Amino acid sequence: MNNSKVPIKIILTDTIHPQAHRILEQETEVITLDSALPADQAEHKLRQLITDAQGLIVRRKLPDGIFDSGNTLRGVVRHGVGLDFIPVDSATRHGIPVANTPDVNANSVAEYAITAILESARRLNHFDQMVRSGNWPARKTAPSLTFEVKGRTLGIIGFGAIGQRVAEIAACGLGMNIVVHTRSASRVPEKWPALKVEALFANSDFVVLACPLNDQTRGLINEQTLRHAKPGLIIINVARGAVINEPDLLDALENKIISGAVLDVFENQPLAMHHKLLTHPNVILTPHVAGMTQDSERAMSMLAVQTQLALIRGERPVNIVNPDFKTMRKSE
């Protein structure tokens, strides 16, 4: 590859794991977008960079119309799973293959969801604060504030790699009952009922959202859905923020229709500092970190690099998400 007359250039919207970065540097010229640039300048710079780049590895939402101007891209890779960061239809129209890194962070996200379930049940953060404030007698409130998850029902919306791993840990490790909502009901083992969303909410003590964001799931959790919630329900979102109608969620929390929520993703990120979720006592918020661990970061970066290099060589890796793109662009 290094014998090409024109050096292969790869653009990174954000940094990747150092080991994967070194591998990419051995094969190509790597340019990482400056993280300090304001959004408008970063967009302008990115549009400039792709005019003569062959690859693009994506870790942030791309600007609208990014592929409409001239470029030499032979492949775009999502460092992650969710494709809402990339205008895939536009890439397809322009003959650009798009791939992602499926499954490699499924365990990381699943463990986050399980952690959220256990924290909600045992209130470790609350009791930590009590000890630090000198309130040792708060231990007497534990029986009224905490409960065990064994025998409770976990509803999972979305049954891809993440949903399946959540179910496995919760059922086999914690003794929870599992119910599932998915468009691919054939994936669900017979021992776990596949329910409609309303029935799932009515029967679940916890609901984990692990579905992709698309036209069918946008706003799926709304006032109509939430009115079916079992008393005490706790919602955990490791999918995408827009799967939940946030005003409806706040209403459900304030009216005690649901007991609480653990949210790793939001409709608009970062979460605005005036957002009402920030002050609600029954909500735990994290900055989109469910899939980010030492292990998953390395695995995603390595797969992203391997996939990007394969696309540049003109190969068609199995993780291409738009196999109907016109034609693979030729190497220079």
Short mmCIF file of C-alpha atoms in Angstrom, two decimals:
data_model
loop_
_atom_site.label_atom_id
_atom_site.label_comp_id
_atom_site.label_asym_id
_atom_site.label_seq_id
_atom_site.Cartn_x
_atom_site.Cartn_y
_atom_site.Cartn_z
CA MET A 1 0.00 0.00 0.00
CA ASN A 2 2.88 2.34 0.75
CA ASN A 3 4.13 1.87 -2.83
CA SER A 4 1.22 3.92 -4.19
CA LYS A 5 2.17 7.13 -5.94
CA VAL A 6 -0.36 8.97 -3.81
CA PRO A 7 -0.16 8.16 -0.07
CA ILE A 8 -3.26 6.62 1.42
CA LYS A 9 -4.82 9.14 3.80
CA ILE A 10 -7.16 8.21 6.65
CA ILE A 11 -9.11 10.80 8.64
CA LEU A 12 -10.08 10.16 12.25
CA THR A 13 -12.84 12.34 13.64
CA ASP A 14 -11.47 11.54 17.13
CA THR A 15 -8.62 9.56 18.64
CA ILE A 16 -8.64 5.77 18.67
CA HIS A 17 -6.78 3.20 20.78
CA PRO A 18 -2.99 3.78 20.51
CA GLN A 19 -2.27 0.21 19.40
CA ALA A 20 -4.77 0.45 16.55
CA HIS A 21 -3.47 3.91 15.65
CA ARG A 22 0.07 2.55 15.32
CA ILE A 23 -1.10 -0.21 12.98
CA LEU A 24 -2.91 2.32 10.83
CA GLU A 25 0.16 4.56 10.69
CA GLN A 26 2.24 1.69 9.33
CA GLU A 27 -0.01 1.52 6.29
CA THR A 28 -1.31 5.05 5.79
CA GLU A 29 -1.02 8.74 6.57
CA VAL A 30 -3.30 9.36 9.56
CA ILE A 31 -4.85 12.74 10.32
CA THR A 32 -6.91 13.25 13.48
CA LEU A 33 -9.36 16.13 13.66
CA ASP A 34 -8.32 18.62 16.33
CA SER A 35 -10.59 18.02 19.34
CA ALA A 36 -10.19 21.65 20.42
CA LEU A 37 -11.87 23.06 17.31
CA PRO A 38 -15.33 24.62 17.78
CA ALA A 39 -18.12 22.70 16.06
CA ASP A 40 -18.38 24.98 13.01
CA GLN A 41 -14.62 25.00 12.44
CA ALA A 42 -14.42 21.23 12.92
CA GLU A 43 -17.13 20.75 10.29
CA HIS A 44 -15.33 23.01 7.82
CA LYS A 45 -12.02 21.26 8.43
CA LEU A 46 -13.54 17.81 8.04
CA ARG A 47 -15.10 18.77 4.72
CA GLN A 48 -11.68 19.95 3.55
CA LEU A 49 -9.86 16.85 4.72
CA ILE A 50 -12.07 14.29 2.98
CA THR A 51 -11.58 15.88 -0.45
CA ASP A 52 -8.37 13.88 -0.88
CA ALA A 53 -8.73 11.19 1.81
CA GLN A 54 -9.41 7.53 1.12
CA GLY A 55 -10.81 6.57 4.51
CA LEU A 56 -12.80 8.07 7.37
CA ILE A 57 -13.22 6.56 10.84
CA VAL A 58 -16.16 8.14 12.64
CA ARG A 59 -16.68 8.73 16.37
CA ARG A 60 -18.99 11.77 16.20
CA LYS A 61 -22.02 12.80 14.18
CA LEU A 62 -21.04 13.78 10.67
CA PRO A 63 -22.35 17.05 9.18
CA ASP A 64 -25.33 16.95 6.87
CA GLY A 65 -24.38 16.65 3.21
CA ILE A 66 -20.82 15.64 4.07
CA PHE A 67 -20.60 13.35 1.03
CA ASP A 68 -22.29 15.73 -1.44
CA SER A 69 -19.13 17.65 -2.31
CA GLY A 70 -16.20 16.02 -4.06
CA ASN A 71 -14.24 13.39 -2.16
CA THR A 72 -12.07 10.37 -2.80
CA LEU A 73 -13.37 8.19 0.03
CA ARG A 74 -13.19 4.45 -0.51
CA GLY A 75 -14.79 3.60 2.80
CA VAL A 76 -16.27 5.03 5.99
CA VAL A 77 -16.15 3.09 9.26
CA ARG A 78 -18.21 3.79 12.36
CA HIS A 79 -16.10 3.25 15.47
CA GLY A 80 -19.07 1.76 17.29
CA VAL A 81 -22.42 0.31 16.31
CA GLY A 82 -25.03 3.06 16.00
CA LEU A 83 -25.30 4.39 12.46
CA ASP A 84 -27.16 7.60 13.31
CA PHE A 85 -23.77 9.36 13.21
CA ILE A 86 -23.42 8.65 9.48
CA PRO A 87 -25.78 9.57 6.59
CA VAL A 88 -25.69 6.02 5.24
CA ASP A 89 -28.26 6.63 2.48
CA SER A 90 -26.16 9.51 1.15
CA ALA A 91 -23.01 7.39 1.27
CA THR A 92 -24.79 4.66 -0.67
CA ARG A 93 -25.92 7.12 -3.36
CA HIS A 94 -22.34 8.30 -3.71
CA GLY A 95 -20.94 4.79 -3.99
CA ILE A 96 -19.20 4.84 -0.60
CA PRO A 97 -19.27 1.65 1.50
CA VAL A 98 -20.03 2.13 5.19
CA ALA A 99 -19.15 -0.35 7.92
CA ASN A 100 -19.42 -0.44 11.70
CA THR A 101 -17.87 -2.46 14.54
CA PRO A 102 -20.73 -4.68 15.69
CA ASP A 103 -20.79 -6.79 18.83
CA VAL A 104 -17.32 -5.89 20.14
CA ASN A 105 -18.68 -3.64 22.90
CA ALA A 106 -21.81 -5.70 23.60
CA ASN A 107 -20.45 -7.11 26.84
CA SER A 108 -19.34 -3.67 28.03
CA VAL A 109 -22.79 -2.19 27.44
CA ALA A 110 -24.49 -5.20 28.97
CA GLU A 111 -22.37 -4.99 32.12
CA TYR A 112 -23.27 -1.30 32.40
CA ALA A 113 -26.97 -2.20 32.23
CA ILE A 114 -26.53 -4.87 34.91
CA THR A 115 -24.59 -2.40 37.08
CA ALA A 116 -27.47 0.07 36.71
CA ILE A 117 -29.96 -2.60 37.81
CA LEU A 118 -27.91 -3.50 40.89
CA GLU A 119 -27.23 0.14 41.83
CA SER A 120 -30.93 0.93 41.55
CA ALA A 121 -31.78 -2.00 43.78
CA ARG A 122 -29.08 -1.59 46.44
CA ARG A 123 -28.47 2.20 46.41
CA LEU A 124 -24.71 2.04 46.99
CA ASN A 125 -24.14 5.66 45.99
CA HIS A 126 -26.81 6.84 48.42
CA PHE A 127 -25.36 4.92 51.35
CA ASP A 128 -21.84 6.02 50.45
CA GLN A 129 -23.00 9.62 50.78
CA MET A 130 -24.63 8.84 54.13
CA VAL A 131 -21.39 7.38 55.54
CA ARG A 132 -19.32 10.30 54.24
CA SER A 133 -21.72 12.76 55.90
CA GLY A 134 -21.49 10.94 59.24
CA ASN A 135 -24.99 9.49 59.01
CA TRP A 136 -24.25 5.91 60.07
CA PRO A 137 -27.81 5.38 61.39
CA ALA A 138 -29.00 5.65 57.76
CA ARG A 139 -28.29 1.91 57.60
CA LYS A 140 -31.62 1.41 59.34
CA THR A 141 -33.41 2.69 56.22
CA ALA A 142 -31.90 -0.02 54.00
CA PRO A 143 -34.86 -2.43 54.35
CA SER A 144 -37.27 0.21 53.08
CA LEU A 145 -35.01 1.54 50.31
CA THR A 146 -33.42 -1.59 48.83
CA PHE A 147 -34.46 -4.93 47.40
CA GLU A 148 -33.01 -8.02 45.74
CA VAL A 149 -33.30 -8.54 42.00
CA LYS A 150 -33.60 -12.33 42.08
CA GLY A 151 -37.09 -13.24 40.89
CA ARG A 152 -37.79 -9.75 39.55
CA THR A 153 -38.70 -9.29 35.89
CA LEU A 154 -36.40 -7.59 33.41
CA GLY A 155 -37.87 -6.34 30.16
CA ILE A 156 -35.42 -5.93 27.29
CA ILE A 157 -36.30 -3.86 24.23
CA GLY A 158 -34.01 -4.83 21.37
CA PHE A 159 -32.49 -8.30 21.21
CA GLY A 160 -29.27 -7.93 19.29
CA ALA A 161 -25.88 -8.75 20.78
CA ILE A 162 -26.36 -6.33 23.69
CA GLY A 163 -29.89 -7.40 24.56
CA GLN A 164 -28.93 -11.06 24.41
CA ARG A 165 -25.93 -10.55 26.69
CA VAL A 166 -28.03 -8.56 29.19
CA ALA A 167 -30.56 -11.39 29.25
CA GLU A 168 -27.87 -14.03 29.73
CA ILE A 169 -26.26 -12.25 32.69
CA ALA A 170 -29.56 -11.31 34.32
CA ALA A 171 -31.14 -14.75 33.97
CA CYS A 172 -28.16 -17.00 34.58
CA GLY A 173 -26.24 -14.81 37.01
CA LEU A 174 -28.97 -13.01 38.93
CA GLY A 175 -31.97 -15.30 38.65
CA MET A 176 -34.18 -12.69 37.02
CA ASN A 177 -37.17 -13.40 34.81
CA ILE A 178 -36.79 -12.14 31.23
CA VAL A 179 -39.35 -10.73 28.79
CA VAL A 180 -38.39 -9.28 25.41
CA HIS A 181 -39.70 -6.90 22.77
CA THR A 182 -38.06 -7.17 19.35
CA ARG A 183 -38.97 -7.11 15.67
CA SER A 184 -36.97 -10.35 15.31
CA ALA A 185 -39.00 -12.55 17.65
CA SER A 186 -37.42 -15.68 16.14
CA ARG A 187 -34.17 -14.77 17.94
CA VAL A 188 -35.82 -15.03 21.35
CA PRO A 189 -35.57 -18.41 23.14
CA GLU A 190 -38.95 -19.98 23.88
CA LYS A 191 -38.31 -19.73 27.64
CA TRP A 192 -38.43 -15.92 27.41
CA PRO A 193 -41.77 -14.41 26.32
CA ALA A 194 -41.72 -11.97 23.38
CA LEU A 195 -44.22 -9.23 24.21
CA LYS A 196 -45.59 -6.02 22.79
CA VAL A 197 -44.11 -2.88 24.34
CA GLU A 198 -47.16 -2.12 26.48
CA ALA A 199 -47.30 -5.65 27.89
CA LEU A 200 -43.57 -5.60 28.56
CA PHE A 201 -43.90 -2.38 30.56
CA ALA A 202 -46.84 -3.76 32.50
CA ASN A 203 -44.90 -6.86 33.57
CA SER A 204 -41.38 -5.51 34.17
CA ASP A 205 -39.61 -4.26 37.29
CA PHE A 206 -36.76 -3.00 35.10
CA VAL A 207 -36.68 -2.15 31.39
CA VAL A 208 -33.40 -2.00 29.49
CA LEU A 209 -33.51 -0.18 26.15
CA ALA A 210 -30.97 -1.78 23.80
CA CYS A 211 -32.56 -1.18 20.43
CA PRO A 212 -31.22 0.76 17.43
CA LEU A 213 -32.58 4.22 16.66
CA ASN A 214 -34.74 4.20 13.56
CA ASP A 215 -38.15 5.38 12.42
CA GLN A 216 -39.86 2.63 14.41
CA THR A 217 -38.02 3.24 17.69
CA ARG A 218 -37.77 7.04 17.74
CA GLY A 219 -39.98 8.21 20.60
CA LEU A 220 -41.01 4.63 21.33
CA ILE A 221 -41.01 5.33 25.07
CA ASN A 222 -43.62 8.04 25.44
CA GLU A 223 -46.67 8.98 27.50
CA GLN A 224 -48.74 6.20 25.96
CA THR A 225 -46.08 3.57 26.65
CA LEU A 226 -45.30 4.82 30.14
CA ARG A 227 -48.92 4.77 31.30
CA HIS A 228 -48.68 0.94 31.18
CA ALA A 229 -45.69 0.85 33.54
CA LYS A 230 -45.73 -1.54 36.47
CA PRO A 231 -45.50 0.42 39.76
CA GLY A 232 -41.88 0.90 40.77
CA LEU A 233 -40.49 0.41 37.26
CA ILE A 234 -36.94 1.60 36.58
CA ILE A 235 -35.85 2.37 33.00
CA ILE A 236 -32.27 1.97 31.81
CA ASN A 237 -31.33 3.46 28.44
CA VAL A 238 -28.17 2.23 26.71
CA ALA A 239 -29.66 2.64 23.23
CA ARG A 240 -30.06 6.18 21.92
CA GLY A 241 -31.54 9.19 23.67
CA ALA A 242 -34.22 9.78 21.07
CA VAL A 243 -35.79 6.38 21.79
CA ILE A 244 -37.29 8.14 24.83
CA ASN A 245 -39.53 11.19 24.70
CA GLU A 246 -37.72 13.09 27.46
CA PRO A 247 -40.60 15.42 28.50
CA ASP A 248 -42.89 12.38 28.82
CA LEU A 249 -40.24 10.59 30.88
CA LEU A 250 -39.95 13.56 33.22
CA ASP A 251 -43.72 13.67 33.64
CA ALA A 252 -43.74 9.97 34.49
CA LEU A 253 -41.00 10.48 37.07
CA GLU A 254 -42.61 13.52 38.65
CA ASN A 255 -46.01 11.80 38.81
CA LYS A 256 -44.41 8.64 40.23
CA ILE A 257 -45.67 6.54 37.32
CA ILE A 258 -42.15 5.07 37.26
CA SER A 259 -39.69 4.89 40.13
CA GLY A 260 -36.49 5.98 38.41
CA ALA A 261 -34.22 5.97 35.36
CA VAL A 262 -30.57 5.37 34.54
CA LEU A 263 -29.68 7.24 31.36
CA ASP A 264 -26.42 6.98 29.44
CA VAL A 265 -27.71 8.70 26.29
CA PHE A 266 -29.84 11.76 25.55
CA GLU A 267 -31.73 13.27 22.66
CA ASN A 268 -29.23 16.13 22.52
CA GLN A 269 -25.66 15.53 23.66
CA PRO A 270 -24.03 16.83 25.71
CA LEU A 271 -26.98 17.28 28.03
CA ALA A 272 -27.81 20.97 28.43
CA MET A 273 -26.91 22.35 31.84
CA HIS A 274 -30.43 23.67 32.35
CA HIS A 275 -32.09 20.31 31.58
CA LYS A 276 -34.59 19.19 34.21
CA LEU A 277 -33.11 15.70 34.29
CA LEU A 278 -30.03 17.13 36.04
CA THR A 279 -31.97 18.01 39.16
CA HIS A 280 -34.27 15.01 39.41
CA PRO A 281 -33.39 12.91 42.48
CA ASN A 282 -34.48 9.59 40.97
CA VAL A 283 -32.31 9.73 37.88
CA ILE A 284 -28.73 8.57 37.40
CA LEU A 285 -26.94 10.20 34.46
CA THR A 286 -23.73 9.19 32.67
CA PRO A 287 -22.07 10.76 29.58
CA HIS A 288 -22.55 8.00 26.96
CA VAL A 289 -19.94 5.69 28.49
CA ALA A 290 -21.77 2.33 28.57
CA GLY A 291 -19.70 0.93 25.73
CA MET A 292 -16.41 2.49 26.79
CA THR A 293 -13.99 0.31 28.74
CA GLN A 294 -10.30 -0.45 28.26
CA ASP A 295 -11.27 -3.75 26.65
CA SER A 296 -14.02 -2.52 24.36
CA GLU A 297 -12.07 0.56 23.27
CA ARG A 298 -9.19 -1.55 22.05
CA ALA A 299 -11.47 -4.10 20.38
CA MET A 300 -13.51 -1.44 18.55
CA SER A 301 -10.44 0.44 17.40
CA MET A 302 -8.73 -2.70 16.14
CA LEU A 303 -11.82 -3.80 14.20
CA ALA A 304 -12.33 -0.27 12.81
CA VAL A 305 -8.74 -0.18 11.53
CA GLN A 306 -8.89 -3.70 10.08
CA THR A 307 -12.15 -2.85 8.34
CA GLN A 308 -10.87 0.47 7.01
CA LEU A 309 -7.76 -1.12 5.52
CA ALA A 310 -9.88 -3.88 3.97
CA LEU A 311 -12.16 -1.31 2.32
CA ILE A 312 -9.19 0.54 0.91
CA ARG A 313 -7.88 -2.71 -0.57
CA GLY A 314 -11.22 -3.08 -2.34
CA GLU A 315 -12.47 -5.92 -0.16
CA ARG A 316 -16.03 -6.29 1.11
CA PRO A 317 -15.88 -7.14 4.82
CA VAL A 318 -18.94 -8.76 6.37
CA ASN A 319 -19.62 -5.71 8.56
CA ILE A 320 -20.51 -3.44 5.62
CA VAL A 321 -23.94 -2.03 6.44
CA ASN A 322 -24.86 -0.76 2.96
CA PRO A 323 -24.05 -3.63 0.59
CA ASP A 324 -26.13 -1.92 -2.12
CA PHE A 325 -23.64 0.91 -2.63
CA LYS A 326 -22.87 1.33 -6.33
CA THR A 327 -19.29 0.21 -6.94
CA MET A 328 -16.13 -0.06 -4.90
CA ARG A 329 -13.86 2.84 -5.80
CA LYS A 330 -10.51 1.83 -7.29
CA SER A 331 -7.18 2.43 -5.59
CA GLU A 332 -5.05 5.17 -7.07
#
